[in-house]
Amino acid sequence: MTYRPSRRTRRLAIGTLAALVLAGFNGPALYDFASERYHDYRISRPGYLAENGRWQVVDVPERHRINTIHAALLHTGKVLLVAGSGNDAAMFDAGTFRTVLWDPVRNTFRDIPTPADLFCAGHTQLPDGKLLVAGGTQRYETLEGDVEKAGGLMIVYNENPDRAKTLKKGTRFTGRRNGKTFVAQAPLLVPRAKKKTDPDTGEVTVTPGSARVYVEAPEKGRAHQTGTQDQYRIHGLQGKERQNVYGIAQKLSFDKKDFQGIDDAYEFDPVAERYITVDPMGEARWYPTLTTLEDGRVLSVSGLDEIGQVVPGKNEVYDPETQSWEYLPDTRFFPTYPALFLAGDGKIFYTGSNAGYGPADKGRTPGLWDLDTNRFTEVPGMSDPDILETSMSVLLPPAQDQKYLVLGGGGVGESAASTDRTRLVDLTKENPRFRDGPDLYADVRYPTSVILPDDTVLTTNGSGDYRGKGASNVLRAALYDPRRNAFRRVADPLVGRNYHSGGLLLPDGRVMTFGSDSLFADKANTTPGEFEQRIEIYTPPYLHQDGERPTLRAAGGGRRTVELGDSVSFRTPDAASIDRMRLVRPGAFTHVTNVEQRSVALDFTKTGKGVRITLPEDPSLVPPGWYMVFAVDDRGVPSKAQWVRVPVDPSAESHRTVQESPPVDD
């Protein structure tokens, strides 16, 4: 009997022959294709997923793709994605400012009207669940050589003790000696003068009120610059105001113009899904850090001001009850986006991490800051202290341990230096001191670290050089276990991320990452980079384990308000396997900075129908606001989160001194 191959066998043979012929012409391409297919197969196997987790890119509709600079998880479970002008000067000039609200459960997106350029603002969670957003961009930088109009700082004085003076944007100033005219680039409120009478002599002294504004020549050309100080009369004033209100400026020239900040502040309402205008800050700030205090007020620190200089240590506090700001009475200088965490006893711990601007020799030493006394106690031992810029800092879980980890970092400014070092400090020690931890997966600036419910920390991405120069993005990820003080590599992300990137823990236990703003797209640094608008989701290994994840729901249904020290019950059929309960604060991430995220260990008892948790009593451990409650079983697998609100604790009522007027500069 003669053998005749089946139709399927003949097709397979013909396909194989065609592949072999094609391989003769394009062997490397076929090899790459086959390797890619095998890689996809390998990373999709259950065993691999259970050990390493998985990354997937989110399908974002084109009309909702933005240059996400900031992201914050809201208590509705949605994520606020904020671009403002998105580091795009054309968008800024057009007044096009973007915010998108993303629902990760339904994968739906909604545009949110954005009232100002919130690019490079600060943000933090408020006790009622709103998100405070403060600062942003008044003006983009102009590099030396590209400056077309002479400009600089004008200090405006008001000698009238009875009335403040408001000047509009566009107000013109003309020098009394040089005769040159400059135009205010922003509106300005000049406070009234202060009048003081000597009780012994009756002598009256008047100290003029003052305010600063950036001014610019109305026309291009070198002929409009000045080289010496002059007094400037203000157009449009009448009567005595012409003598009482005037400007003083030094050199107004063609020097490099840095970014300039705004003093605007808003609360984003997650329920109404809109921004609400509140009182502006006392200082304009671009790149500020906002930190929620134990009494629910918010500390605002650093940033570039309205003329592009680092705010000289004038720090202020926002009160959500009055929606207003007051200054701290003493100054304390920090570089921009300093990593300032609420630590034990209500003190502020500065890890030394920062991003962007400030002198290399000022305000970069880690330490504990007592806001009541303004005393700053240095915490020594930091290795590579000169390359802490663009490093990531994390309050390790559980927060009760008061251990902090600083990861990676780079040199000041546009330095190419980076490091794979991590540094650990335990603030419960009598004399805390940094020590080196295990090395990270590579030398990186801009790593993203996110606390997970199982007490591990996911760290991912970053670049070896400033803003990914030289195609230096690092496609790596690792999980850090604080108990073992060790990293282990997990699945590599699909998208490279450096400057203007970050990540957040979602209520279902997954992690989202966003952003990236490479200067160049190639190794030779010849092709301009494009902003990375894709969102990526990491599903950790614990969500790939055999069996179902534990379930958790509020007893009686709905959300609960739980005061510090109080208890609340949750229902779960998995109580027997529950190993730990965690209270996790939702994050707000930008510029390698997320001082919001913290995971607090909860005391709990198992009941007939579930578990009963008890919150700690320390308001510096659990600042007020909305939190996610996770149940974690004996395999390390977390439930989906349930939300609870922790109100302001009476024991945390403010006793700190504040004042209306700014403190004297350092």
XYZ file of C-alpha atoms in Angstrom:
666
model
C 0.000 0.000 0.000
C 1.394 3.369 -0.984
C 1.555 5.990 1.842
C -0.223 9.261 1.014
C 0.289 12.172 3.484
C -2.812 13.834 4.861
C -3.899 17.294 3.734
C -2.885 18.698 7.153
C 0.556 17.097 6.891
C 1.052 18.453 3.365
C 0.113 21.976 4.543
C 2.537 21.720 7.451
C 5.334 20.523 5.142
C 4.715 23.294 2.639
C 4.634 25.873 5.474
C 7.868 24.521 6.922
C 9.564 24.574 3.478
C 8.386 28.157 2.947
C 9.713 29.136 6.352
C 13.084 27.521 5.578
C 13.305 29.302 2.222
C 12.351 32.593 3.861
C 14.893 31.940 6.604
C 17.585 31.801 3.981
C 16.765 35.383 3.046
C 15.915 36.764 6.491
C 17.222 34.446 9.164
C 17.783 37.050 11.902
C 14.283 38.487 11.552
C 12.711 35.029 11.804
C 14.871 34.250 14.805
C 13.777 37.455 16.519
C 10.126 36.690 15.748
C 10.430 33.152 17.084
C 12.271 34.399 20.173
C 9.576 36.959 20.846
C 6.832 34.356 20.486
C 8.672 32.028 22.852
C 9.195 34.859 25.353
C 5.458 35.662 25.283
C 4.693 31.981 25.837
C 7.188 31.682 28.698
C 5.957 34.731 30.640
C 2.322 33.608 30.261
C 2.803 30.241 31.936
C 1.056 29.894 35.337
C 4.297 29.019 37.118
C 6.063 32.102 35.796
C 3.127 34.362 36.665
C 2.930 32.993 40.203
C 6.604 33.797 40.692
C 7.009 37.033 38.738
C 3.634 38.637 38.033
C 2.644 40.242 34.755
C 2.639 43.638 33.022
C -0.080 44.730 30.577
C -0.586 48.004 28.704
C -3.951 49.735 29.196
C -5.961 50.642 26.119
C -6.453 54.414 26.493
C -8.702 56.044 23.871
C -6.715 58.536 21.825
C -8.815 61.533 22.867
C -8.001 60.831 26.531
C -4.252 60.325 26.144
C -2.394 63.019 28.057
C 1.082 63.782 29.330
C 0.354 62.567 32.847
C 2.648 64.365 35.297
C 0.676 63.691 38.495
C -1.580 60.829 39.564
C -3.611 60.323 42.726
C -5.911 57.524 43.855
C -9.263 58.848 45.089
C -11.570 57.199 47.638
C -14.056 56.501 44.837
C -11.498 54.053 43.424
C -10.854 56.299 40.435
C -7.469 57.786 39.554
C -6.956 61.486 38.866
C -4.448 61.945 36.026
C -3.146 65.508 35.849
C -1.105 66.945 32.990
C -1.794 70.662 33.097
C 0.199 71.819 30.092
C 2.167 68.544 30.297
C 5.635 70.070 29.826
C 4.507 71.224 26.392
C 5.175 74.916 25.771
C 2.711 74.991 22.867
C -0.053 73.705 25.161
C 0.910 76.312 27.747
C 0.836 79.151 25.210
C -2.577 77.970 24.020
C -3.913 77.799 27.581
C -4.743 74.101 27.099
C -4.597 72.379 30.483
C -5.653 68.721 30.859
C -6.949 66.479 33.637
C -8.455 63.040 33.007
C -10.329 60.870 35.515
C -9.746 57.141 34.978
C -11.891 54.331 36.362
C -9.581 51.273 36.446
C -12.464 48.872 37.068
C -14.508 49.869 34.007
C -11.479 51.265 32.133
C -13.423 54.438 31.359
C -12.023 57.940 31.048
C -13.511 61.391 31.551
C -12.037 64.825 30.810
C -12.107 67.217 33.770
C -12.083 71.020 33.226
C -8.755 72.243 34.605
C -8.722 75.795 36.041
C -4.986 76.585 35.800
C -1.712 75.088 34.675
C -1.257 72.493 37.428
C 1.895 71.176 35.739
C 4.452 70.609 38.524
C 2.053 71.376 41.387
C 1.960 69.609 44.755
C -0.885 67.460 46.089
C -2.042 65.572 49.158
C -5.095 63.790 50.556
C -7.407 65.802 52.859
C -9.398 64.424 55.816
C -12.724 64.534 53.936
C -11.356 62.701 50.895
C -10.782 65.681 48.664
C -7.363 66.108 47.051
C -5.568 69.392 47.686
C -3.650 70.581 44.615
C -1.495 73.694 45.032
C 1.007 75.499 42.820
C 1.814 75.011 39.170
C 3.241 76.948 36.247
C 3.117 80.661 35.533
C 5.831 80.703 32.887
C 8.004 78.189 31.042
C 11.768 78.404 31.171
C 13.721 80.143 28.429
C 17.332 79.094 28.004
C 20.110 81.627 27.667
C 20.418 82.559 24.016
C 16.693 82.048 23.432
C 15.565 84.962 25.623
C 14.146 87.649 23.346
C 12.977 90.277 25.833
C 14.881 91.814 28.735
C 13.293 91.063 32.090
C 13.699 90.168 35.727
C 12.546 90.880 39.260
C 10.669 94.047 40.207
C 10.016 94.689 43.907
C 6.974 96.927 44.365
C 6.688 98.976 47.565
C 3.646 100.550 49.204
C 4.217 103.274 51.821
C 0.509 103.775 52.539
C -0.300 102.250 55.994
C -4.043 102.462 55.377
C -4.572 100.576 52.139
C -3.104 97.720 50.100
C -2.704 98.174 46.364
C -3.663 95.750 43.602
C -1.860 95.951 40.271
C -3.151 94.143 37.196
C -1.162 91.942 34.862
C 0.138 94.276 32.150
C 0.848 97.181 34.528
C 3.698 99.283 33.114
C 6.749 100.507 35.042
C 9.106 103.218 33.733
C 12.543 103.941 35.196
C 13.039 107.412 36.625
C 16.668 107.539 35.466
C 16.914 105.092 32.569
C 13.498 105.931 31.094
C 12.940 102.286 30.073
C 9.544 100.634 30.419
C 8.732 97.118 31.616
C 5.441 95.236 31.901
C 4.174 93.116 34.833
C 3.663 89.481 33.750
C 1.203 88.671 36.555
C -1.308 90.456 38.801
C 0.080 91.669 42.117
C -1.235 92.553 45.574
C 1.077 94.921 47.458
C 0.230 94.910 51.189
C -0.183 98.153 53.092
C 2.720 99.585 55.077
C 3.141 98.770 58.753
C 2.940 101.712 61.156
C 4.493 101.460 64.612
C 4.435 104.046 67.394
C 7.175 104.105 70.045
C 5.349 104.096 73.431
C 8.066 106.191 75.076
C 8.797 108.853 72.480
C 5.612 108.754 70.444
C 7.753 108.561 67.321
C 5.996 106.865 64.391
C 7.895 104.642 61.949
C 6.443 103.293 58.741
C 7.785 100.120 57.087
C 6.621 99.854 53.471
C 4.724 96.757 52.379
C 6.313 94.960 49.449
C 5.636 92.310 46.838
C 7.546 90.851 43.914
C 6.622 90.486 40.273
C 8.380 89.384 37.102
C 8.549 92.171 34.522
C 9.519 92.133 30.876
C 10.282 94.720 28.206
C 7.321 95.264 25.855
C 9.555 94.802 22.821
C 12.424 92.564 21.751
C 16.002 93.763 21.534
C 19.142 94.341 23.563
C 18.471 98.060 23.695
C 15.842 97.496 26.388
C 18.062 95.839 28.999
C 19.352 97.683 32.072
C 22.531 97.255 34.073
C 21.973 99.133 37.350
C 19.336 99.652 40.023
C 16.611 102.169 39.327
C 13.340 103.304 40.856
C 10.284 102.863 38.617
C 7.110 104.901 38.528
C 3.905 102.964 37.957
C 1.584 103.979 35.144
C -2.059 104.694 35.971
C -1.645 105.839 39.567
C -3.210 109.057 40.749
C -2.623 111.534 43.570
C -0.565 110.382 46.551
C -0.413 106.836 45.177
C 2.123 108.065 42.643
C 4.560 108.702 45.510
C 3.464 105.922 47.861
C 3.609 103.031 45.390
C 6.705 102.459 43.257
C 9.039 99.739 41.962
C 12.723 98.999 42.496
C 14.669 96.739 40.133
C 18.281 95.732 39.707
C 19.573 94.444 36.366
C 16.808 93.563 33.881
C 18.554 91.512 31.252
C 18.658 88.479 28.936
C 19.766 85.912 31.511
C 18.262 82.389 31.437
C 14.677 82.471 32.710
C 13.672 79.528 34.899
C 10.163 78.145 35.263
C 7.967 80.319 37.462
C 5.305 79.181 39.907
C 1.758 80.195 40.773
C 0.108 80.517 44.191
C -3.209 78.984 43.083
C -4.762 76.245 45.212
C -7.706 73.927 44.560
C -9.501 71.031 46.178
C -10.553 68.263 43.817
C -13.892 66.772 44.896
C -13.968 63.043 43.967
C -17.753 62.877 44.303
C -18.639 65.981 42.298
C -15.586 65.264 40.091
C -14.523 68.878 39.806
C -11.922 71.350 41.066
C -12.963 73.839 43.774
C -11.024 77.094 44.126
C -9.704 77.826 47.643
C -7.532 80.639 48.994
C -4.157 80.940 47.267
C -0.901 80.218 49.039
C 1.178 83.063 50.395
C 3.985 82.055 48.023
C 3.964 81.024 44.392
C 5.342 77.485 44.128
C 6.447 75.253 41.236
C 7.746 71.819 42.369
C 6.451 72.057 45.974
C 5.898 69.180 48.391
C 2.600 68.983 50.299
C 2.506 66.804 53.427
C -0.611 66.065 55.493
C -0.037 66.627 59.218
C -1.547 64.659 62.097
C -4.280 67.269 62.634
C -5.344 67.193 58.971
C -3.703 70.451 58.024
C -1.202 70.466 55.164
C 2.405 71.645 55.136
C 3.561 73.302 51.879
C 7.310 73.537 51.337
C 9.771 74.754 48.684
C 9.153 75.263 44.946
C 10.175 77.927 42.443
C 8.439 81.243 43.074
C 6.899 83.807 40.754
C 10.311 84.941 39.493
C 11.844 81.478 39.162
C 13.855 81.346 42.394
C 13.626 78.608 45.034
C 11.289 79.842 47.777
C 13.762 80.890 50.516
C 12.491 78.747 53.353
C 9.065 80.361 53.701
C 6.832 77.427 54.580
C 3.080 77.555 55.121
C 0.180 75.469 56.370
C -3.268 74.943 54.840
C -6.306 74.538 57.091
C -9.082 72.529 55.358
C -11.637 73.922 57.812
C -11.071 77.534 56.720
C -9.614 76.725 53.272
C -6.872 79.259 53.980
C -3.093 79.384 54.480
C -0.812 80.734 57.208
C 2.979 80.908 57.415
C 5.147 79.039 59.861
C 6.934 81.690 61.956
C 10.470 80.491 61.155
C 12.201 79.669 57.902
C 13.622 76.299 56.825
C 15.102 75.856 53.349
C 14.693 72.747 51.175
C 15.393 72.044 47.485
C 12.338 71.432 45.309
C 10.083 68.385 45.803
C 11.768 67.347 49.059
C 10.663 63.968 50.453
C 9.010 65.086 53.711
C 7.159 62.377 55.665
C 4.947 62.695 58.736
C 6.910 60.687 61.329
C 6.553 59.849 65.024
C 5.486 62.550 67.498
C 4.284 64.651 64.583
C 7.798 65.517 63.463
C 8.677 65.740 59.771
C 11.343 63.382 58.459
C 13.351 64.564 55.465
C 15.089 61.616 53.791
C 17.275 63.796 51.562
C 15.440 62.769 48.372
C 14.434 65.687 46.166
C 13.905 66.562 42.533
C 15.029 69.387 40.386
C 16.169 72.728 41.734
C 18.263 74.196 44.535
C 21.934 74.709 45.390
C 24.024 71.584 45.853
C 25.230 72.665 49.301
C 22.034 73.824 51.001
C 19.007 72.018 52.419
C 20.043 68.522 51.318
C 20.987 66.945 54.666
C 18.531 64.273 55.943
C 17.016 64.830 59.359
C 14.035 65.266 61.671
C 12.275 68.637 61.680
C 10.239 69.726 64.714
C 7.676 72.211 63.404
C 6.936 73.505 66.921
C 10.493 74.640 67.590
C 11.908 74.703 64.038
C 14.722 72.514 65.358
C 16.309 70.251 62.728
C 18.203 67.174 63.940
C 20.525 65.653 61.357
C 20.308 61.902 60.699
C 23.843 60.877 59.627
C 25.252 57.946 57.692
C 23.848 58.575 54.204
C 26.103 57.026 51.555
C 26.526 58.864 48.250
C 24.905 62.025 49.686
C 25.769 63.961 46.529
C 23.533 61.806 44.326
C 20.244 61.875 46.210
C 18.453 64.021 43.636
C 15.749 62.025 41.789
C 16.014 59.191 44.339
C 12.857 57.487 45.657
C 11.942 57.339 49.350
C 9.479 54.994 51.046
C 8.126 54.582 54.580
C 8.467 50.809 54.728
C 5.529 48.628 55.757
C 4.308 48.310 58.390
C 4.498 52.003 59.248
C 4.753 51.238 62.973
C 8.362 50.151 62.421
C 9.315 53.685 61.302
C 11.887 52.339 58.846
C 12.579 54.267 55.654
C 14.247 53.162 52.421
C 15.942 55.530 49.947
C 16.465 54.014 46.489
C 18.780 55.042 43.654
C 19.244 58.680 42.704
C 21.494 60.912 40.660
C 23.681 63.987 40.752
C 22.392 67.528 41.108
C 20.899 69.051 37.958
C 21.656 67.465 34.596
C 24.364 65.193 35.985
C 24.815 61.797 34.324
C 25.678 60.224 37.688
C 23.344 57.584 39.106
C 23.531 54.817 41.686
C 22.115 51.382 42.496
C 22.506 51.938 46.218
C 19.680 51.784 48.719
C 19.886 53.256 52.218
C 17.917 52.273 55.320
C 17.194 54.097 58.561
C 15.215 53.084 61.661
C 13.799 56.133 63.429
C 12.873 54.114 66.529
C 16.573 53.889 67.412
C 17.885 56.277 70.068
C 20.401 57.718 67.610
C 19.082 56.816 64.148
C 21.645 56.458 61.413
C 21.461 55.479 57.730
C 23.103 52.264 56.590
C 23.360 50.732 53.144
C 20.691 48.238 52.093
C 20.834 45.694 49.259
C 21.687 46.986 45.788
C 18.887 47.816 43.380
C 18.660 46.125 39.956
C 20.731 48.865 38.237
C 22.109 52.382 38.599
C 18.932 54.458 38.251
C 17.467 57.889 38.617
C 13.620 58.176 38.851
C 12.786 54.681 40.175
C 9.125 54.177 41.114
C 8.350 52.393 44.392
C 4.862 51.300 45.467
C 3.904 49.648 48.776
C 1.872 46.441 48.366
C -0.656 44.983 50.853
C 1.559 41.955 51.570
C 4.245 44.247 53.099
C 6.545 44.109 50.078
C 7.552 47.100 47.973
C 7.527 47.024 44.177
C 10.282 49.109 42.588
C 10.414 49.495 38.839
C 11.843 51.458 35.920
C 14.106 54.519 36.028
C 16.995 55.509 33.782
C 20.743 55.466 34.117
C 21.212 59.021 32.862
C 19.392 62.322 33.202
C 15.901 62.036 31.642
C 16.765 58.802 29.867
C 19.607 60.296 27.804
C 21.601 57.795 25.794
C 18.600 55.426 25.637
C 19.316 54.566 29.276
C 15.818 53.491 30.382
C 15.992 50.427 32.643
C 13.274 47.839 31.973
C 13.529 46.067 35.310
C 11.366 45.496 38.373
C 11.965 43.980 41.798
C 10.089 43.243 45.004
C 11.719 44.299 48.284
C 10.897 42.316 51.437
C 11.593 44.436 54.569
C 11.678 41.346 56.794
C 14.438 39.737 54.748
C 15.999 43.052 53.683
C 16.320 41.660 50.168
C 15.156 42.270 46.603
C 14.068 39.650 44.119
C 13.658 40.295 40.422
C 10.173 39.968 38.959
C 8.694 40.424 35.481
C 10.193 43.249 33.433
C 7.887 46.156 32.549
C 7.008 46.651 28.892
C 7.319 50.470 28.893
C 10.422 52.476 29.791
C 9.867 55.299 32.291
C 12.096 58.052 33.673
C 11.387 61.740 34.391
C 7.697 62.634 34.957
C 6.655 59.063 35.737
C 5.254 57.244 38.752
C 2.970 54.526 40.077
C 0.054 53.835 42.428
C -1.443 50.876 44.267
C -5.021 50.251 43.111
C -7.829 48.987 45.405
C -7.769 45.552 43.748
C -4.104 45.033 44.669
C -2.653 45.767 41.238
C -0.223 48.617 40.447
C -0.540 51.215 37.712
C 2.431 53.108 36.252
C 2.288 56.249 34.126
C 4.323 58.872 32.308
C 7.925 59.305 31.140
C 9.528 62.307 29.497
C 12.766 61.330 27.754
C 14.853 64.133 26.306
C 15.891 61.949 23.374
C 14.618 58.805 21.695
C 17.943 57.330 20.585
C 21.306 56.346 21.984
C 23.129 59.109 20.102
C 20.817 61.786 21.582
C 19.897 63.149 18.164
C 16.151 62.440 17.957
C 13.840 64.342 20.326
C 11.905 62.127 22.719
C 8.127 61.907 22.958
C 6.135 61.875 26.171
C 5.005 58.361 27.113
C 1.200 58.466 27.302
C 0.584 54.766 27.897
C -0.577 53.413 31.252
C 0.717 50.026 32.325
C -0.736 47.651 34.916
C 1.324 45.226 36.992
C -0.506 42.247 38.449
C 1.745 41.019 41.296
C 2.567 37.349 41.885
C 0.096 37.137 44.762
C -2.811 37.493 42.305
C -1.570 34.504 40.267
C -1.595 31.970 43.113
C -3.747 28.829 42.991
C -7.131 29.193 44.625
C -9.408 32.164 45.223
C -8.281 35.380 46.873
C -9.895 36.213 50.244
C -13.003 38.376 50.212
C -13.824 41.252 52.522
C -16.870 43.446 52.898
C -18.116 45.887 55.496
C -20.485 44.396 58.047
C -23.908 45.890 57.408
C -22.786 47.161 53.987
C -21.453 50.516 52.910
C -18.427 52.534 53.949
C -17.524 53.250 57.560
C -16.006 56.095 59.572
C -13.622 54.767 62.222
C -11.913 56.901 64.842
C -8.409 56.192 66.090
C -8.443 53.489 68.751
C -11.900 52.278 67.706
C -12.882 48.955 66.150
C -14.978 47.946 63.172
C -16.065 44.557 61.802
C -15.790 43.140 58.292
C -17.415 40.021 56.943
C -15.387 37.313 55.247
C -15.849 33.567 54.771
C -12.040 33.300 54.802
C -11.416 34.388 58.405
C -9.603 31.160 59.277
C -6.870 31.850 56.709
C -6.451 35.602 57.348
C -2.891 36.265 58.475
C -2.802 40.087 58.688
C -4.880 43.197 58.143
C -3.487 46.364 56.629
C -4.683 49.983 56.504
C -3.212 51.578 53.359
C -3.320 55.293 52.581
C -3.992 56.095 48.885
C -1.014 57.559 47.077
C -0.431 60.830 45.230
C 2.667 60.558 43.023
C 4.789 62.983 41.006
C 8.499 63.534 40.297
C 9.794 60.473 42.244
C 7.811 61.755 45.236
C 4.936 60.050 47.041
C 5.003 60.975 50.719
C 1.340 59.968 51.091
C 1.636 56.197 50.785
C 1.860 54.233 54.030
C 0.677 50.816 55.204
C -0.338 50.444 58.852
C -0.578 47.072 60.618
C -3.957 46.571 62.300
C -4.735 44.547 65.399
C -7.600 42.182 64.622
C -9.613 39.315 66.026
C -11.428 36.597 64.127
C -15.173 36.390 64.678
C -17.873 33.937 63.670
C -18.652 35.929 60.542
C -15.349 37.603 59.760
C -12.739 39.838 61.387
C -12.814 42.817 63.723
C -10.032 45.378 63.316
C -8.815 48.015 65.793
C -7.074 51.167 64.648
C -3.936 52.491 66.380
C -4.346 55.517 68.635
C -1.389 57.518 67.302
C -2.495 60.353 64.939
C 1.062 60.743 63.606
C 0.890 57.113 62.465
C -2.562 57.442 60.878
C -3.122 61.004 59.607
C -6.817 61.690 58.904
C -8.369 60.779 55.579
C -9.720 57.824 53.603
C -7.872 54.497 53.750
C -8.041 51.099 52.083
C -8.439 48.059 54.340
C -6.898 44.832 52.991
C -7.147 41.332 54.429
C -4.080 39.225 53.586
C -4.220 35.444 53.901
C -1.526 32.974 54.935
C -0.351 32.698 51.291
C 0.257 36.468 51.164
C -2.763 37.004 48.888
C -4.746 40.199 49.615
C -8.459 40.808 49.318
C -9.840 43.694 47.324
C -9.868 46.792 49.483
C -12.705 48.177 51.550
C -12.646 51.923 52.227
C -12.856 53.565 55.658
C -12.546 57.197 56.685
C -10.418 58.201 59.660
C -11.521 61.616 61.004
C -9.275 64.187 62.691
C -8.437 62.989 66.190
C -9.115 65.459 69.044
C -5.684 64.733 70.540
C -4.087 66.082 67.354
C -5.635 69.547 67.613
C -3.109 72.076 66.417
C -0.856 73.755 68.951
C 1.650 75.019 66.416
C 2.269 78.720 65.989
C 1.431 80.207 62.615
C 1.255 83.770 61.353
C -0.331 85.716 58.528
C 2.799 87.499 57.294
C 5.805 85.699 55.807
C 8.856 85.083 58.015
C 12.148 86.830 57.377
C 14.237 85.147 54.662
C 17.137 82.895 55.616
